[in-house]
PDB file of N, CA and C in Angstrom:
ATOM      1  N   LEU A 274      -1.774   2.470 -11.537  1.00 83.00           N
ATOM      2  CA  LEU A 274      -2.687   2.529 -10.412  1.00 83.00           C
ATOM      3  C   LEU A 274      -4.137   2.556 -10.883  1.00 83.00           C
ATOM      4  N   LYS A 275      -4.384   3.196 -12.027  1.00 82.00           N
ATOM      5  CA  LYS A 275      -5.741   3.238 -12.571  1.00 82.00           C
ATOM      6  C   LYS A 275      -6.256   1.833 -12.848  1.00 82.00           C
ATOM      7  N   GLU A 276      -5.386   1.000 -13.415  1.00 83.00           N
ATOM      8  CA  GLU A 276      -5.793  -0.381 -13.732  1.00 83.00           C
ATOM      9  C   GLU A 276      -6.063  -1.190 -12.461  1.00 83.00           C
ATOM     10  N   ILE A 277      -5.258  -0.981 -11.444  1.00 83.00           N
ATOM     11  CA  ILE A 277      -5.475  -1.690 -10.171  1.00 83.00           C
ATOM     12  C   ILE A 277      -6.823  -1.298  -9.589  1.00 83.00           C
ATOM     13  N   LEU A 278      -7.111  -0.001  -9.569  1.00 83.00           N
ATOM     14  CA  LEU A 278      -8.382   0.466  -9.009  1.00 83.00           C
ATOM     15  C   LEU A 278      -9.567  -0.088  -9.782  1.00 83.00           C
ATOM     16  N   LYS A 279      -9.434  -0.151 -11.100  1.00 80.00           N
ATOM     17  CA  LYS A 279     -10.518  -0.654 -11.933  1.00 80.00           C
ATOM     18  C   LYS A 279     -10.661  -2.178 -11.796  1.00 80.00           C
ATOM     19  N   THR A 280      -9.536  -2.886 -11.856  1.00 85.00           N
ATOM     20  CA  THR A 280      -9.568  -4.350 -11.839  1.00 85.00           C
ATOM     21  C   THR A 280     -10.115  -4.910 -10.530  1.00 85.00           C
ATOM     22  N   TYR A 281      -9.728  -4.290  -9.421  1.00 83.00           N
ATOM     23  CA  TYR A 281     -10.130  -4.826  -8.121  1.00 83.00           C
ATOM     24  C   TYR A 281     -11.297  -4.081  -7.507  1.00 83.00           C
ATOM     25  N   ASP A 282     -11.999  -3.292  -8.307  1.00 81.00           N
ATOM     26  CA  ASP A 282     -13.223  -2.633  -7.884  1.00 81.00           C
ATOM     27  C   ASP A 282     -13.033  -1.837  -6.598  1.00 81.00           C
ATOM     28  N   LEU A 283     -11.929  -1.102  -6.522  1.00 84.00           N
ATOM     29  CA  LEU A 283     -11.728  -0.202  -5.390  1.00 84.00           C
ATOM     30  C   LEU A 283     -12.462   1.081  -5.702  1.00 84.00           C
ATOM     31  N   SER A 284     -13.329   1.471  -4.808  1.00 83.00           N
ATOM     32  CA  SER A 284     -14.139   2.653  -5.062  1.00 83.00           C
ATOM     33  C   SER A 284     -14.254   3.486  -3.795  1.00 83.00           C
ATOM     34  N   GLU A 285     -15.027   4.535  -3.921  1.00 86.00           N
ATOM     35  CA  GLU A 285     -15.198   5.486  -2.838  1.00 86.00           C
ATOM     36  C   GLU A 285     -15.537   4.788  -1.518  1.00 86.00           C
ATOM     37  N   LYS A 286     -14.912   5.248  -0.463  1.00 86.00           N
ATOM     38  CA  LYS A 286     -15.108   4.800   0.910  1.00 86.00           C
ATOM     39  C   LYS A 286     -14.480   3.446   1.225  1.00 86.00           C
ATOM     40  N   ASN A 287     -13.782   2.829   0.272  1.00 92.00           N
ATOM     41  CA  ASN A 287     -13.022   1.625   0.594  1.00 92.00           C
ATOM     42  C   ASN A 287     -11.796   2.016   1.406  1.00 92.00           C
ATOM     43  N   GLU A 288     -11.278   1.069   2.186  1.00 94.00           N
ATOM     44  CA  GLU A 288     -10.038   1.261   2.919  1.00 94.00           C
ATOM     45  C   GLU A 288      -9.010   0.281   2.369  1.00 94.00           C
ATOM     46  N   VAL A 289      -7.754   0.733   2.277  1.00 95.00           N
ATOM     47  CA  VAL A 289      -6.700  -0.110   1.734  1.00 95.00           C
ATOM     48  C   VAL A 289      -5.442  -0.035   2.586  1.00 95.00           C
ATOM     49  N   ILE A 290      -4.635  -1.074   2.446  1.00 95.00           N
ATOM     50  CA  ILE A 290      -3.268  -1.072   2.939  1.00 95.00           C
ATOM     51  C   ILE A 290      -2.393  -0.883   1.717  1.00 95.00           C
ATOM     52  N   VAL A 291      -1.402   0.007   1.815  1.00 96.00           N
ATOM     53  CA  VAL A 291      -0.492   0.263   0.702  1.00 96.00           C
ATOM     54  C   VAL A 291       0.882  -0.274   1.080  1.00 96.00           C
ATOM     55  N   LEU A 292       1.450  -1.088   0.201  1.00 96.00           N
ATOM     56  CA  LEU A 292       2.799  -1.623   0.382  1.00 96.00           C
ATOM     57  C   LEU A 292       3.640  -1.181  -0.810  1.00 96.00           C
ATOM     58  N   VAL A 293       4.668  -0.386  -0.537  1.00 97.00           N
ATOM     59  CA  VAL A 293       5.619   0.022  -1.564  1.00 97.00           C
ATOM     60  C   VAL A 293       6.939  -0.639  -1.212  1.00 97.00           C
ATOM     61  N   SER A 294       7.374  -1.571  -2.046  1.00 96.00           N
ATOM     62  CA  SER A 294       8.595  -2.323  -1.777  1.00 96.00           C
ATOM     63  C   SER A 294       9.641  -2.038  -2.841  1.00 96.00           C
ATOM     64  N   GLY A 295      10.799  -1.588  -2.399  1.00 95.00           N
ATOM     65  CA  GLY A 295      11.910  -1.401  -3.313  1.00 95.00           C
ATOM     66  C   GLY A 295      12.486  -2.748  -3.726  1.00 95.00           C
ATOM     67  N   LEU A 296      13.025  -2.810  -4.921  1.00 94.00           N
ATOM     68  CA  LEU A 296      13.581  -4.071  -5.411  1.00 94.00           C
ATOM     69  C   LEU A 296      15.039  -4.280  -5.011  1.00 94.00           C
ATOM     70  N   GLY A 297      15.598  -3.323  -4.281  1.00 91.00           N
ATOM     71  CA  GLY A 297      16.953  -3.514  -3.789  1.00 91.00           C
ATOM     72  C   GLY A 297      17.802  -2.270  -3.822  1.00 91.00           C
ATOM     73  N   SER A 298      17.802  -1.552  -4.951  1.00 92.00           N
ATOM     74  CA  SER A 298      18.668  -0.376  -5.032  1.00 92.00           C
ATOM     75  C   SER A 298      17.886   0.935  -5.100  1.00 92.00           C
ATOM     76  N   THR A 299      16.580   0.863  -4.985  1.00 93.00           N
ATOM     77  CA  THR A 299      15.772   2.084  -4.976  1.00 93.00           C
ATOM     78  C   THR A 299      15.906   2.737  -3.606  1.00 93.00           C
ATOM     79  N   ILE A 300      16.236   4.012  -3.593  1.00 94.00           N
ATOM     80  CA  ILE A 300      16.442   4.670  -2.311  1.00 94.00           C
ATOM     81  C   ILE A 300      15.102   4.982  -1.642  1.00 94.00           C
ATOM     82  N   GLN A 301      15.144   5.062  -0.324  1.00 95.00           N
ATOM     83  CA  GLN A 301      13.953   5.277   0.489  1.00 95.00           C
ATOM     84  C   GLN A 301      13.196   6.542   0.058  1.00 95.00           C
ATOM     85  N   MET A 302      13.923   7.611  -0.220  1.00 96.00           N
ATOM     86  CA  MET A 302      13.291   8.863  -0.608  1.00 96.00           C
ATOM     87  C   MET A 302      12.424   8.687  -1.856  1.00 96.00           C
ATOM     88  N   GLU A 303      12.902   7.933  -2.836  1.00 97.00           N
ATOM     89  CA  GLU A 303      12.118   7.700  -4.056  1.00 97.00           C
ATOM     90  C   GLU A 303      10.838   6.935  -3.746  1.00 97.00           C
ATOM     91  N   MET A 304      10.926   5.979  -2.824  1.00 97.00           N
ATOM     92  CA  MET A 304       9.729   5.221  -2.460  1.00 97.00           C
ATOM     93  C   MET A 304       8.699   6.113  -1.774  1.00 97.00           C
ATOM     94  N   TYR A 305       9.154   7.050  -0.936  1.00 98.00           N
ATOM     95  CA  TYR A 305       8.238   7.972  -0.275  1.00 98.00           C
ATOM     96  C   TYR A 305       7.633   8.959  -1.261  1.00 98.00           C
ATOM     97  N   ILE A 306       8.400   9.398  -2.250  1.00 97.00           N
ATOM     98  CA  ILE A 306       7.860  10.271  -3.293  1.00 97.00           C
ATOM     99  C   ILE A 306       6.760   9.546  -4.057  1.00 97.00           C
ATOM    100  N   LEU A 307       7.014   8.286  -4.409  1.00 97.00           N
ATOM    101  CA  LEU A 307       6.003   7.478  -5.089  1.00 97.00           C
ATOM    102  C   LEU A 307       4.766   7.304  -4.216  1.00 97.00           C
ATOM    103  N   TYR A 308       4.972   7.000  -2.938  1.00 98.00           N
ATOM    104  CA  TYR A 308       3.823   6.829  -2.046  1.00 98.00           C
ATOM    105  C   TYR A 308       2.994   8.113  -1.960  1.00 98.00           C
ATOM    106  N   ASN A 309       3.653   9.266  -1.910  1.00 98.00           N
ATOM    107  CA  ASN A 309       2.900  10.531  -1.852  1.00 98.00           C
ATOM    108  C   ASN A 309       1.987  10.684  -3.061  1.00 98.00           C
ATOM    109  N   ARG A 310       2.476  10.279  -4.220  1.00 97.00           N
ATOM    110  CA  ARG A 310       1.637  10.344  -5.436  1.00 97.00           C
ATOM    111  C   ARG A 310       0.474   9.352  -5.342  1.00 97.00           C
ATOM    112  N   ILE A 311       0.760   8.149  -4.856  1.00 96.00           N
ATOM    113  CA  ILE A 311      -0.299   7.140  -4.671  1.00 96.00           C
ATOM    114  C   ILE A 311      -1.349   7.668  -3.699  1.00 96.00           C
ATOM    115  N   ALA A 312      -0.912   8.245  -2.582  1.00 97.00           N
ATOM    116  CA  ALA A 312      -1.839   8.777  -1.579  1.00 97.00           C
ATOM    117  C   ALA A 312      -2.709   9.879  -2.166  1.00 97.00           C
ATOM    118  N   ASP A 313      -2.127  10.747  -2.995  1.00 96.00           N
ATOM    119  CA  ASP A 313      -2.903  11.808  -3.641  1.00 96.00           C
ATOM    120  C   ASP A 313      -4.001  11.230  -4.531  1.00 96.00           C
ATOM    121  N   ILE A 314      -3.652  10.209  -5.298  1.00 94.00           N
ATOM    122  CA  ILE A 314      -4.630   9.586  -6.205  1.00 94.00           C
ATOM    123  C   ILE A 314      -5.747   8.928  -5.400  1.00 94.00           C
ATOM    124  N   LEU A 315      -5.376   8.192  -4.352  1.00 95.00           N
ATOM    125  CA  LEU A 315      -6.390   7.523  -3.536  1.00 95.00           C
ATOM    126  C   LEU A 315      -7.289   8.539  -2.834  1.00 95.00           C
ATOM    127  N   LEU A 316      -6.698   9.609  -2.336  1.00 95.00           N
ATOM    128  CA  LEU A 316      -7.481  10.654  -1.680  1.00 95.00           C
ATOM    129  C   LEU A 316      -8.469  11.284  -2.652  1.00 95.00           C
ATOM    130  N   SER A 317      -8.024  11.509  -3.888  1.00 94.00           N
ATOM    131  CA  SER A 317      -8.917  12.111  -4.883  1.00 94.00           C
ATOM    132  C   SER A 317     -10.100  11.210  -5.208  1.00 94.00           C
ATOM    133  N   LYS A 318      -9.941   9.912  -4.968  1.00 92.00           N
ATOM    134  CA  LYS A 318     -11.017   8.947  -5.212  1.00 92.00           C
ATOM    135  C   LYS A 318     -11.754   8.584  -3.926  1.00 92.00           C
ATOM    136  N   ASN A 319     -11.441   9.297  -2.839  1.00 94.00           N
ATOM    137  CA  ASN A 319     -12.060   9.091  -1.535  1.00 94.00           C
ATOM    138  C   ASN A 319     -11.840   7.671  -1.007  1.00 94.00           C
ATOM    139  N   ILE A 320     -10.655   7.122  -1.277  1.00 94.00           N
ATOM    140  CA  ILE A 320     -10.258   5.820  -0.755  1.00 94.00           C
ATOM    141  C   ILE A 320      -9.297   6.062   0.405  1.00 94.00           C
ATOM    142  N   HIS A 321      -9.629   5.520   1.567  1.00 95.00           N
ATOM    143  CA  HIS A 321      -8.864   5.776   2.794  1.00 95.00           C
ATOM    144  C   HIS A 321      -7.702   4.785   2.923  1.00 95.00           C
ATOM    145  N   VAL A 322      -6.509   5.295   3.219  1.00 96.00           N
ATOM    146  CA  VAL A 322      -5.343   4.442   3.454  1.00 96.00           C
ATOM    147  C   VAL A 322      -5.310   4.105   4.942  1.00 96.00           C
ATOM    148  N   LYS A 323      -5.522   2.843   5.261  1.00 93.00           N
ATOM    149  CA  LYS A 323      -5.567   2.386   6.651  1.00 93.00           C
ATOM    150  C   LYS A 323      -4.175   2.212   7.236  1.00 93.00           C
ATOM    151  N   LYS A 324      -3.257   1.678   6.445  1.00 93.00           N
ATOM    152  CA  LYS A 324      -1.897   1.420   6.912  1.00 93.00           C
ATOM    153  C   LYS A 324      -0.958   1.450   5.717  1.00 93.00           C
ATOM    154  N   VAL A 325       0.299   1.850   5.966  1.00 96.00           N
ATOM    155  CA  VAL A 325       1.290   1.965   4.892  1.00 96.00           C
ATOM    156  C   VAL A 325       2.556   1.227   5.306  1.00 96.00           C
ATOM    157  N   TYR A 326       3.123   0.476   4.368  1.00 95.00           N
ATOM    158  CA  TYR A 326       4.426  -0.156   4.544  1.00 95.00           C
ATOM    159  C   TYR A 326       5.314   0.311   3.398  1.00 95.00           C
ATOM    160  N   ILE A 327       6.446   0.906   3.726  1.00 97.00           N
ATOM    161  CA  ILE A 327       7.391   1.363   2.712  1.00 97.00           C
ATOM    162  C   ILE A 327       8.772   0.864   3.104  1.00 97.00           C
ATOM    163  N   GLY A 328       9.418   0.130   2.214  1.00 95.00           N
ATOM    164  CA  GLY A 328      10.745  -0.393   2.502  1.00 95.00           C
ATOM    165  C   GLY A 328      11.158  -1.421   1.469  1.00 95.00           C
ATOM    166  N   ASN A 329      12.247  -2.099   1.746  1.00 93.00           N
ATOM    167  CA  ASN A 329      12.735  -3.157   0.853  1.00 93.00           C
ATOM    168  C   ASN A 329      12.265  -4.514   1.371  1.00 93.00           C
ATOM    169  N   TYR A 330      11.024  -4.848   1.075  1.00 91.00           N
ATOM    170  CA  TYR A 330      10.436  -6.105   1.537  1.00 91.00           C
ATOM    171  C   TYR A 330      10.675  -7.244   0.547  1.00 91.00           C
ATOM    172  N   PHE A 331      10.607  -6.955  -0.738  1.00 88.00           N
ATOM    173  CA  PHE A 331      10.776  -7.963  -1.787  1.00 88.00           C
ATOM    174  C   PHE A 331      11.901  -7.495  -2.706  1.00 88.00           C
ATOM    175  N   THR A 332      13.097  -7.949  -2.463  1.00 89.00           N
ATOM    176  CA  THR A 332      14.241  -7.468  -3.241  1.00 89.00           C
ATOM    177  C   THR A 332      14.669  -8.499  -4.276  1.00 89.00           C
ATOM    178  N   SER A 333      15.457  -8.027  -5.231  1.00 86.00           N
ATOM    179  CA  SER A 333      15.935  -8.899  -6.293  1.00 86.00           C
ATOM    180  C   SER A 333      17.322  -8.453  -6.739  1.00 86.00           C
ATOM    181  N   LEU A 334      18.337  -8.862  -5.997  1.00 83.00           N
ATOM    182  CA  LEU A 334      19.731  -8.596  -6.337  1.00 83.00           C
ATOM    183  C   LEU A 334      19.996  -7.142  -6.716  1.00 83.00           C
ATOM    184  N   ASN A 335      19.560  -6.234  -5.860  1.00 78.00           N
ATOM    185  CA  ASN A 335      19.795  -4.799  -6.036  1.00 78.00           C
ATOM    186  C   ASN A 335      19.272  -4.224  -7.345  1.00 78.00           C
ATOM    187  N   MET A 336      18.142  -4.732  -7.805  1.00 90.00           N
ATOM    188  CA  MET A 336      17.516  -4.191  -9.018  1.00 90.00           C
ATOM    189  C   MET A 336      16.928  -2.818  -8.727  1.00 90.00           C
ATOM    190  N   HIS A 337      16.810  -2.006  -9.763  1.00 92.00           N
ATOM    191  CA  HIS A 337      16.134  -0.718  -9.660  1.00 92.00           C
ATOM    192  C   HIS A 337      14.634  -0.942  -9.789  1.00 92.00           C
ATOM    193  N   GLY A 338      13.863  -0.110  -9.107  1.00 94.00           N
ATOM    194  CA  GLY A 338      12.413  -0.154  -9.255  1.00 94.00           C
ATOM    195  C   GLY A 338      11.714  -0.501  -7.967  1.00 94.00           C
ATOM    196  N   VAL A 339      10.394  -0.533  -8.049  1.00 94.00           N
ATOM    197  CA  VAL A 339       9.554  -0.835  -6.893  1.00 94.00           C
ATOM    198  C   VAL A 339       8.384  -1.702  -7.320  1.00 94.00           C
ATOM    199  N   SER A 340       7.765  -2.327  -6.335  1.00 94.00           N
ATOM    200  CA  SER A 340       6.471  -2.961  -6.563  1.00 94.00           C
ATOM    201  C   SER A 340       5.472  -2.255  -5.656  1.00 94.00           C
ATOM    202  N   VAL A 341       4.252  -2.109  -6.139  1.00 94.00           N
ATOM    203  CA  VAL A 341       3.194  -1.460  -5.373  1.00 94.00           C
ATOM    204  C   VAL A 341       2.069  -2.464  -5.190  1.00 94.00           C
ATOM    205  N   THR A 342       1.660  -2.642  -3.941  1.00 93.00           N
ATOM    206  CA  THR A 342       0.568  -3.559  -3.623  1.00 93.00           C
ATOM    207  C   THR A 342      -0.508  -2.794  -2.872  1.00 93.00           C
ATOM    208  N   LEU A 343      -1.746  -2.932  -3.309  1.00 93.00           N
ATOM    209  CA  LEU A 343      -2.897  -2.395  -2.590  1.00 93.00           C
ATOM    210  C   LEU A 343      -3.720  -3.569  -2.090  1.00 93.00           C
ATOM    211  N   ILE A 344      -4.049  -3.549  -0.820  1.00 92.00           N
ATOM    212  CA  ILE A 344      -4.845  -4.622  -0.226  1.00 92.00           C
ATOM    213  C   ILE A 344      -6.132  -4.005   0.305  1.00 92.00           C
ATOM    214  N   LYS A 345      -7.252  -4.473  -0.213  1.00 92.00           N
ATOM    215  CA  LYS A 345      -8.549  -3.972   0.237  1.00 92.00           C
ATOM    216  C   LYS A 345      -8.824  -4.514   1.636  1.00 92.00           C
ATOM    217  N   VAL A 346      -9.139  -3.622   2.558  1.00 93.00           N
ATOM    218  CA  VAL A 346      -9.323  -4.010   3.962  1.00 93.00           C
ATOM    219  C   VAL A 346     -10.766  -4.444   4.185  1.00 93.00           C
ATOM    220  N   ASN A 347     -10.912  -5.644   4.754  1.00 91.00           N
ATOM    221  CA  ASN A 347     -12.221  -6.098   5.204  1.00 91.00           C
ATOM    222  C   ASN A 347     -12.199  -6.163   6.734  1.00 91.00           C
ATOM    223  N   GLN A 348     -13.279  -6.557   7.346  1.00 91.00           N
ATOM    224  CA  GLN A 348     -13.377  -6.540   8.804  1.00 91.00           C
ATOM    225  C   GLN A 348     -12.334  -7.452   9.462  1.00 91.00           C
ATOM    226  N   GLN A 349     -12.130  -8.655   8.939  1.00 91.00           N
ATOM    227  CA  GLN A 349     -11.168  -9.590   9.517  1.00 91.00           C
ATOM    228  C   GLN A 349      -9.738  -9.037   9.417  1.00 91.00           C
ATOM    229  N   LEU A 350      -9.380  -8.508   8.269  1.00 89.00           N
ATOM    230  CA  LEU A 350      -8.041  -7.955   8.100  1.00 89.00           C
ATOM    231  C   LEU A 350      -7.828  -6.748   9.010  1.00 89.00           C
ATOM    232  N   GLU A 351      -8.847  -5.913   9.138  1.00 87.00           N
ATOM    233  CA  GLU A 351      -8.730  -4.746  10.012  1.00 87.00           C
ATOM    234  C   GLU A 351      -8.480  -5.166  11.458  1.00 87.00           C
ATOM    235  N   GLU A 352      -9.168  -6.204  11.906  1.00 85.00           N
ATOM    236  CA  GLU A 352      -8.950  -6.703  13.265  1.00 85.00           C
ATOM    237  C   GLU A 352      -7.515  -7.191  13.443  1.00 85.00           C
ATOM    238  N   LEU A 353      -6.981  -7.849  12.430  1.00 84.00           N
ATOM    239  CA  LEU A 353      -5.623  -8.380  12.528  1.00 84.00           C
ATOM    240  C   LEU A 353      -4.561  -7.290  12.503  1.00 84.00           C
ATOM    241  N   ILE A 354      -4.715  -6.290  11.655  1.00 82.00           N
ATOM    242  CA  ILE A 354      -3.667  -5.267  11.556  1.00 82.00           C
ATOM    243  C   ILE A 354      -3.706  -4.261  12.689  1.00 82.00           C
ATOM    244  N   THR A 355      -4.822  -4.179  13.386  1.00 80.00           N
ATOM    245  CA  THR A 355      -4.907  -3.226  14.495  1.00 80.00           C
ATOM    246  C   THR A 355      -4.604  -3.858  15.852  1.00 80.00           C
ATOM    247  N   ARG A 356      -4.443  -5.168  15.888  1.00 78.00           N
ATOM    248  CA  ARG A 356      -4.081  -5.832  17.162  1.00 78.00           C
ATOM    249  C   ARG A 356      -2.660  -5.472  17.548  1.00 78.00           C
ATOM    250  N   GLU A 357      -2.463  -5.216  18.817  1.00 75.00           N
ATOM    251  CA  GLU A 357      -1.133  -4.831  19.290  1.00 75.00           C
ATOM    252  C   GLU A 357      -0.144  -5.989  19.266  1.00 75.00           C
ATOM    253  N   ASP A 358      -0.623  -7.209  19.361  1.00 71.00           N
ATOM    254  CA  ASP A 358       0.285  -8.352  19.404  1.00 71.00           C
ATOM    255  C   ASP A 358       0.531  -8.958  18.023  1.00 71.00           C
ATOM    256  N   THR A 359       0.069  -8.307  16.965  1.00 58.00           N
ATOM    257  CA  THR A 359       0.249  -8.802  15.607  1.00 58.00           C
ATOM    258  C   THR A 359       1.524  -8.249  15.001  1.00 58.00           C
ATOM    259  N   VAL A 360       2.360  -9.122  14.505  1.00 61.00           N
ATOM    260  CA  VAL A 360       3.584  -8.715  13.807  1.00 61.00           C
ATOM    261  C   VAL A 360       3.360  -9.003  12.328  1.00 61.00           C
ATOM    262  N   CYS A 361       3.373  -7.940  11.529  1.00 58.00           N
ATOM    263  CA  CYS A 361       3.137  -8.122  10.091  1.00 58.00           C
ATOM    264  C   CYS A 361       4.396  -8.485   9.351  1.00 58.00           C
ATOM    265  N   PHE A 362       5.571  -8.003   9.845  1.00 58.00           N
ATOM    266  CA  PHE A 362       6.821  -8.300   9.154  1.00 58.00           C
ATOM    267  C   PHE A 362       7.882  -8.569  10.186  1.00 58.00           C
TER     268      PHE A 362
END
């Protein structure tokens, strides 16, 4: 997560969408435990989590593990994710 924050210049007062996707056999509880740690790190850096997606979105034949995606929110993306008629998945 440190490398992601550094590489994509995420800093104080930025807003992000967090996507934690299990690869197939990772249980939901483990993904939520991981997200709690991610949220703690982002909070400590004063980065606001705008929206969270946790589930098996990108699977690979019941592999163990997860992928973590952070998306920096800009004005256009915020308008799209907050619309009631928008389906993200």
